[in-house]
Coordinates of N, CA, C and O in Angstrom, one line a residue:
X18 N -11.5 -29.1 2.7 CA -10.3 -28.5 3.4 C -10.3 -27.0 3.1 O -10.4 -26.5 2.0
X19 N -10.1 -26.5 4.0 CA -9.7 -24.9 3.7 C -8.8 -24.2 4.5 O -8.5 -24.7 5.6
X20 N -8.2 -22.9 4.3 CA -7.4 -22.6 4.9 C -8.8 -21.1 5.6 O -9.7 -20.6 5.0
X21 N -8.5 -21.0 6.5 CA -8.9 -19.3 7.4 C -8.1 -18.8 8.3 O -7.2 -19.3 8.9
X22 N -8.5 -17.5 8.2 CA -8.2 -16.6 9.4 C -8.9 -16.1 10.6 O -10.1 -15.8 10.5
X23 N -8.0 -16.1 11.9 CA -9.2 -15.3 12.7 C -8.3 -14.2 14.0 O -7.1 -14.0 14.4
X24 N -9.5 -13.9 14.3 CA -8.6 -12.3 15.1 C -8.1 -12.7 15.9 O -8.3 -13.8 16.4
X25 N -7.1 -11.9 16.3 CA -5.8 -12.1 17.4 C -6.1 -12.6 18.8 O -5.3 -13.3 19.4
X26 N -7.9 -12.1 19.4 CA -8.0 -12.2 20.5 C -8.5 -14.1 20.6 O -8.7 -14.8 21.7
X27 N -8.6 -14.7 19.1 CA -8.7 -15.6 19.4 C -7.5 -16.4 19.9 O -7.6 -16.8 21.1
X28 N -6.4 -16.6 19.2 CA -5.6 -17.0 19.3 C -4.5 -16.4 21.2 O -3.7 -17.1 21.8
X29 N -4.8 -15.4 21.5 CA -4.0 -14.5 21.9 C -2.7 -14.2 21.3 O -1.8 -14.4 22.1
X30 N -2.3 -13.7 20.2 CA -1.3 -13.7 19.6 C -1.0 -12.3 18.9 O -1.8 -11.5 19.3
X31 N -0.2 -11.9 17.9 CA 0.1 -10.5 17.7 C -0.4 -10.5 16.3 O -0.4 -11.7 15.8
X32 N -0.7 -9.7 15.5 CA -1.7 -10.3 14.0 C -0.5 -9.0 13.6 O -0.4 -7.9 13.9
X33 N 0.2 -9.9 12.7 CA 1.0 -9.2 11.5 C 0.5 -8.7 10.2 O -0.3 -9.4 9.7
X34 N 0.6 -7.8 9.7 CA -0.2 -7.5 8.2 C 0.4 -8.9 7.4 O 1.2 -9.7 7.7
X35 N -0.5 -8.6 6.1 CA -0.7 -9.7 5.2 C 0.7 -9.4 4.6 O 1.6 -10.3 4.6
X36 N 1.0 -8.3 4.3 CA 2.4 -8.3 3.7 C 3.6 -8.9 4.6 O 4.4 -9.7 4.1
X37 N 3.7 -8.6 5.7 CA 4.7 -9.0 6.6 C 4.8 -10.9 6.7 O 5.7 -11.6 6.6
X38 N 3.6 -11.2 7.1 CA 3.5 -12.8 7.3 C 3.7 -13.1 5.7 O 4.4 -14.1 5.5
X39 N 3.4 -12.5 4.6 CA 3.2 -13.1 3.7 C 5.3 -13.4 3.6 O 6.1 -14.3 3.7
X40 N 5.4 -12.3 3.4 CA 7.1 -12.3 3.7 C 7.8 -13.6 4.6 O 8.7 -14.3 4.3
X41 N 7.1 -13.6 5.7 CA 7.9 -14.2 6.5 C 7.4 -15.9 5.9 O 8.2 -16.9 6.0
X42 N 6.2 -16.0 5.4 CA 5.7 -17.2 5.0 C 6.7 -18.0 3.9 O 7.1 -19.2 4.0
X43 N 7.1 -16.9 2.6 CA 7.8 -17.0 1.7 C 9.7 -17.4 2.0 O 10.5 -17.8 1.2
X44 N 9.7 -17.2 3.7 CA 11.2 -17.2 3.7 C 11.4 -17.9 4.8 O 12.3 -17.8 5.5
X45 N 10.0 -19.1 5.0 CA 9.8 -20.0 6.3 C 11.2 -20.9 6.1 O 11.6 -21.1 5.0
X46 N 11.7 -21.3 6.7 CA 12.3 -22.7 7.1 C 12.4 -23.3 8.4 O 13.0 -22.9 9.4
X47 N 11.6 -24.5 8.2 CA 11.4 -25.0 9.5 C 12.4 -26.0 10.1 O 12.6 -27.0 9.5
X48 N 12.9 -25.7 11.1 CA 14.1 -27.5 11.7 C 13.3 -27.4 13.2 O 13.3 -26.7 14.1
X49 N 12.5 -28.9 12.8 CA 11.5 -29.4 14.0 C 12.2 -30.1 14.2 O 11.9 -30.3 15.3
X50 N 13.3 -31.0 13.9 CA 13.9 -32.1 14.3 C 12.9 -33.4 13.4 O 13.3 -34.5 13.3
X51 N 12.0 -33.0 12.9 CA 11.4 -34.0 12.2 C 11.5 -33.3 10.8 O 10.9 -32.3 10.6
X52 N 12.2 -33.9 9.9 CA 12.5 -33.6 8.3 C 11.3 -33.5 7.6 O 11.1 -32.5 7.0
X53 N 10.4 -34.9 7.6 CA 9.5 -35.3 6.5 C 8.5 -34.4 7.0 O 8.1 -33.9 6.0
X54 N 7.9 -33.8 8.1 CA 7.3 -32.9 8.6 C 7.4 -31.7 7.6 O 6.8 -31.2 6.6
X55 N 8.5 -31.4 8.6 CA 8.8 -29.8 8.5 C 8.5 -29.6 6.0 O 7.8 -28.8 5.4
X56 N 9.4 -30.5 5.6 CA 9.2 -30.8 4.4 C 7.7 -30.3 3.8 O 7.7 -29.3 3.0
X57 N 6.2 -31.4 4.2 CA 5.2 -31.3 3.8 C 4.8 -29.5 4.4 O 4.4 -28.9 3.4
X58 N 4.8 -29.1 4.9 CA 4.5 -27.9 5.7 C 5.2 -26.6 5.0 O 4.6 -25.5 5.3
X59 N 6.2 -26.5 4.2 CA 7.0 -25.8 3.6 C 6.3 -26.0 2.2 O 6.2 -25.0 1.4
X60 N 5.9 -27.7 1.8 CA 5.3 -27.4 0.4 C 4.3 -27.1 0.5 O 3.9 -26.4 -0.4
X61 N 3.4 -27.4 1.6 CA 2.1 -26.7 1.4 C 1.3 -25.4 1.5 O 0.1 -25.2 1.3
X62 N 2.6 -24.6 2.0 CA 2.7 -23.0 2.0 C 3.3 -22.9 1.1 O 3.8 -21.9 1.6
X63 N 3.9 -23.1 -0.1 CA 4.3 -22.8 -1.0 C 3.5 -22.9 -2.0 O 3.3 -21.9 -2.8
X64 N 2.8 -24.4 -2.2 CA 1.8 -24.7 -3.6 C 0.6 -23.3 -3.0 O -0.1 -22.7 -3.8
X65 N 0.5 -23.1 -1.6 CA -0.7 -22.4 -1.4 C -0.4 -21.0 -1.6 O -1.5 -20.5 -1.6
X66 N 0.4 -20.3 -1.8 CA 0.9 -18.9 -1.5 C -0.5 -18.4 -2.6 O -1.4 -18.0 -1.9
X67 N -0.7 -18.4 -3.9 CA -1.7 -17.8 -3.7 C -2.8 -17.2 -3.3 O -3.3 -16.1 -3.4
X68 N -3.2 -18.9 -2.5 CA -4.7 -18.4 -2.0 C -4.5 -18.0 -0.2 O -5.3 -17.5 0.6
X69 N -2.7 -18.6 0.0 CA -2.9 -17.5 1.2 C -2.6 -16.4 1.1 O -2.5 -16.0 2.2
X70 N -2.3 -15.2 0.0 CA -2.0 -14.0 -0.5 C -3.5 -13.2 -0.5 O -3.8 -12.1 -0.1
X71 N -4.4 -14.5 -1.2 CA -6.0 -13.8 -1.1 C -6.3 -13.8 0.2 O -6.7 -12.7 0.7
X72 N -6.2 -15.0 0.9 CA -7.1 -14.9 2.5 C -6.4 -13.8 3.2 O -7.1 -12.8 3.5
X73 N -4.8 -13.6 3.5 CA -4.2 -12.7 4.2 C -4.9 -11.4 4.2 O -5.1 -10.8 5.3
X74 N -5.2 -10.7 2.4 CA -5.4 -9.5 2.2 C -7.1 -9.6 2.5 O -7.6 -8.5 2.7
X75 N -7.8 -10.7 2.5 CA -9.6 -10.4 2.6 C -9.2 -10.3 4.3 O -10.1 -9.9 4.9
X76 N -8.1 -10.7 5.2 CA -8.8 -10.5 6.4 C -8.2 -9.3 6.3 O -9.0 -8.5 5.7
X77 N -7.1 -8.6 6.6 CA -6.8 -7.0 6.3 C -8.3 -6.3 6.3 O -9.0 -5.6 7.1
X78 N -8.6 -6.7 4.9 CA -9.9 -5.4 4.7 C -11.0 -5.9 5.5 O -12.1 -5.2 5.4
X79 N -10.9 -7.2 6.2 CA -12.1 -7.4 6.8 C -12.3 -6.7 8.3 O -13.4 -6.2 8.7
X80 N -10.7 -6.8 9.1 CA -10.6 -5.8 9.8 C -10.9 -4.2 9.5 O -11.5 -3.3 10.2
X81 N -10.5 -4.2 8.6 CA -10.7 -2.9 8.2 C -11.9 -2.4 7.8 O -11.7 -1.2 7.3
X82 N -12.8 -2.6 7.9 CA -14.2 -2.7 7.0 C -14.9 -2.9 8.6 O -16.1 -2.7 8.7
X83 N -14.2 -3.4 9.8 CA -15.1 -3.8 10.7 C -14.9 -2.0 11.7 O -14.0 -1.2 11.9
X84 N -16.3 -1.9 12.1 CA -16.1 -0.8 12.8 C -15.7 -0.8 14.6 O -15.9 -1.7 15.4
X85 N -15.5 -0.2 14.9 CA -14.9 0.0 16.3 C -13.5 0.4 17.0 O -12.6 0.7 16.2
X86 N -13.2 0.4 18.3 CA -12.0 1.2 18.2 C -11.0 -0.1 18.4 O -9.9 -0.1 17.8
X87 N -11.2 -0.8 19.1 CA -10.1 -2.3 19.6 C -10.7 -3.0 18.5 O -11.7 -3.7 18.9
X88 N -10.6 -3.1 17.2 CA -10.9 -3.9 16.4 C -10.7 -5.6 17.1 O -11.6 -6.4 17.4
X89 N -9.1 -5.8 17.3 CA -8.6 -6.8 17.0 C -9.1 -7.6 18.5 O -9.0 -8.8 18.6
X90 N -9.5 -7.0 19.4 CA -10.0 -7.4 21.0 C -11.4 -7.6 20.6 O -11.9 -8.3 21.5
X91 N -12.4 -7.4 19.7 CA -13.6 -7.5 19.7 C -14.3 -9.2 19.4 O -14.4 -9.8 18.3
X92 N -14.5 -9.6 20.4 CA -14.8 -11.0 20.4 C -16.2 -11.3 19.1 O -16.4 -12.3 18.5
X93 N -16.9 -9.9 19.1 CA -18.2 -10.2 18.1 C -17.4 -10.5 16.2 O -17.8 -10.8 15.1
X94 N -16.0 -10.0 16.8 CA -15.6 -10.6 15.4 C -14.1 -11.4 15.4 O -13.0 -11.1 15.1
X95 N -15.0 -13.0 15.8 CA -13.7 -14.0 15.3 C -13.4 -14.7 13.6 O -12.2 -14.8 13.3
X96 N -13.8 -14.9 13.2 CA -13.6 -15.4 11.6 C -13.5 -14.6 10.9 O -14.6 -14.2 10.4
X97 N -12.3 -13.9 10.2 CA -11.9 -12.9 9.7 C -11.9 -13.7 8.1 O -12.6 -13.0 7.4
X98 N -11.4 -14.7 7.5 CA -11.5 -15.5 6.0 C -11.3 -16.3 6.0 O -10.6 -17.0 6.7
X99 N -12.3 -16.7 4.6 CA -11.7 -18.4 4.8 C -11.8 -18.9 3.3 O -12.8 -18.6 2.7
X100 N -10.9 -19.7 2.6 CA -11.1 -19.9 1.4 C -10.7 -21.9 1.4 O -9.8 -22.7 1.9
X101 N -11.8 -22.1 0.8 CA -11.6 -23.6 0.3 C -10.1 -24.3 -0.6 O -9.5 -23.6 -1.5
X102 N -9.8 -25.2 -0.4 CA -8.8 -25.3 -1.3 C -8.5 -27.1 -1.5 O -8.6 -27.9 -0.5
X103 N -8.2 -27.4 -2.5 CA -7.9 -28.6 -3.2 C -6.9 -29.1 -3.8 O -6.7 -29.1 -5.0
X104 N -5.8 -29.7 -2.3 CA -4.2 -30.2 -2.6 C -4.2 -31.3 -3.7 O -3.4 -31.3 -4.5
X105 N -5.1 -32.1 -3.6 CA -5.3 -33.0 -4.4 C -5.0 -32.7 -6.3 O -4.3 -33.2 -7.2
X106 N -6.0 -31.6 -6.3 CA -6.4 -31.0 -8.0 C -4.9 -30.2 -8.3 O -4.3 -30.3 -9.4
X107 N -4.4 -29.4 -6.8 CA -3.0 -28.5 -7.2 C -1.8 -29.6 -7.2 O -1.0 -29.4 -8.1
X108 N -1.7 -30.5 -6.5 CA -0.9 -31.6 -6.8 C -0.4 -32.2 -7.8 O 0.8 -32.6 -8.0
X109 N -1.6 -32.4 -8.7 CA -2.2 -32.8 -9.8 C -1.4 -32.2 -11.1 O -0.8 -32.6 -12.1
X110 N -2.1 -30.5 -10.4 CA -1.7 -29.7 -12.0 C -0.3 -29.8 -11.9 O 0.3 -30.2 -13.0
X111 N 0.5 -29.5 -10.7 CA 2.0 -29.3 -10.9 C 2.7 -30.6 -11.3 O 3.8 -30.6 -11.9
X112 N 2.0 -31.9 -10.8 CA 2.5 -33.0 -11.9 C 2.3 -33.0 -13.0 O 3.2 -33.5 -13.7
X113 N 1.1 -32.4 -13.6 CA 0.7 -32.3 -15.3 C 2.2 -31.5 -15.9 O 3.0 -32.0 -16.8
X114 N 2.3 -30.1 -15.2 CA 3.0 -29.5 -15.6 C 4.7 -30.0 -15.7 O 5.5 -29.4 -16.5
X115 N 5.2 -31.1 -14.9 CA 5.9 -30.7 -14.6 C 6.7 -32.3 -15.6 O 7.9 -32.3 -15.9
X116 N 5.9 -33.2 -16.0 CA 5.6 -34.0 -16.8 C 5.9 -33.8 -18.4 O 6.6 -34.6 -19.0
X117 N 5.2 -32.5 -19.1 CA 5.3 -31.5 -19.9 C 6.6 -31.1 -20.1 O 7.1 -31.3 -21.2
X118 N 7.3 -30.3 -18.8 CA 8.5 -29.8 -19.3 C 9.6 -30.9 -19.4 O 10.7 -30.6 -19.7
X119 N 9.2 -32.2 -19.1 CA 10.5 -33.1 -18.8 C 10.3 -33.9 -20.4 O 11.1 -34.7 -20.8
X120 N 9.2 -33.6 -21.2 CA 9.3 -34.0 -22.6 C 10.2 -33.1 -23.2 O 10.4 -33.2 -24.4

């Protein structure tokens, strides 16, 4: 499982800096009308906020690092980052942890 990024022209969509999404990620609340959803989707940006803090900022400088003038329209660059990650093991630790404080 991993989380990535990719350029705007993929998606067609407006690509926010890392700081801003990261912000708006931090202050998500979702009402889909479905609870248990919206729920798992809020923890899973939350247990993840670190490693989406790293992917956010590696795609930043990956744009940034890419040369040309329409960066974000240049189709030779769709996969901006991508990092592996394991809900299972983070699941895990915050039950270890959370086990610990309740002694």
């Amino acid at each position: 499982v991993s989380l990535f990024t990719v350029n705007s022209w993929v998606t067609g969509d407006l690509m926010l800096s890392a700081k801003l999404s990261l912000e708006l990620l931090s202050s998500m609340q979702l009402r889909s009308g479905h609870a248990v959803i919206d729920e798992v989707i809020t923890t899973v940006v939350r247990i993840c906020m670190p490693e989406l803090t790293a992917l956010l900022l590696a795609r930043d400088s990956a744009i940034a690092a890419h040369a040309g003038a329409d960066k974000l329209a240049d189709e030779g660059l769709e996969f901006l980052s991508e990092m592996g990650i394991d809900l299972d093991a983070r699941l895990n630790s915050l039950r270890a942890v959370r086990r610990q404080a309740v002694r």
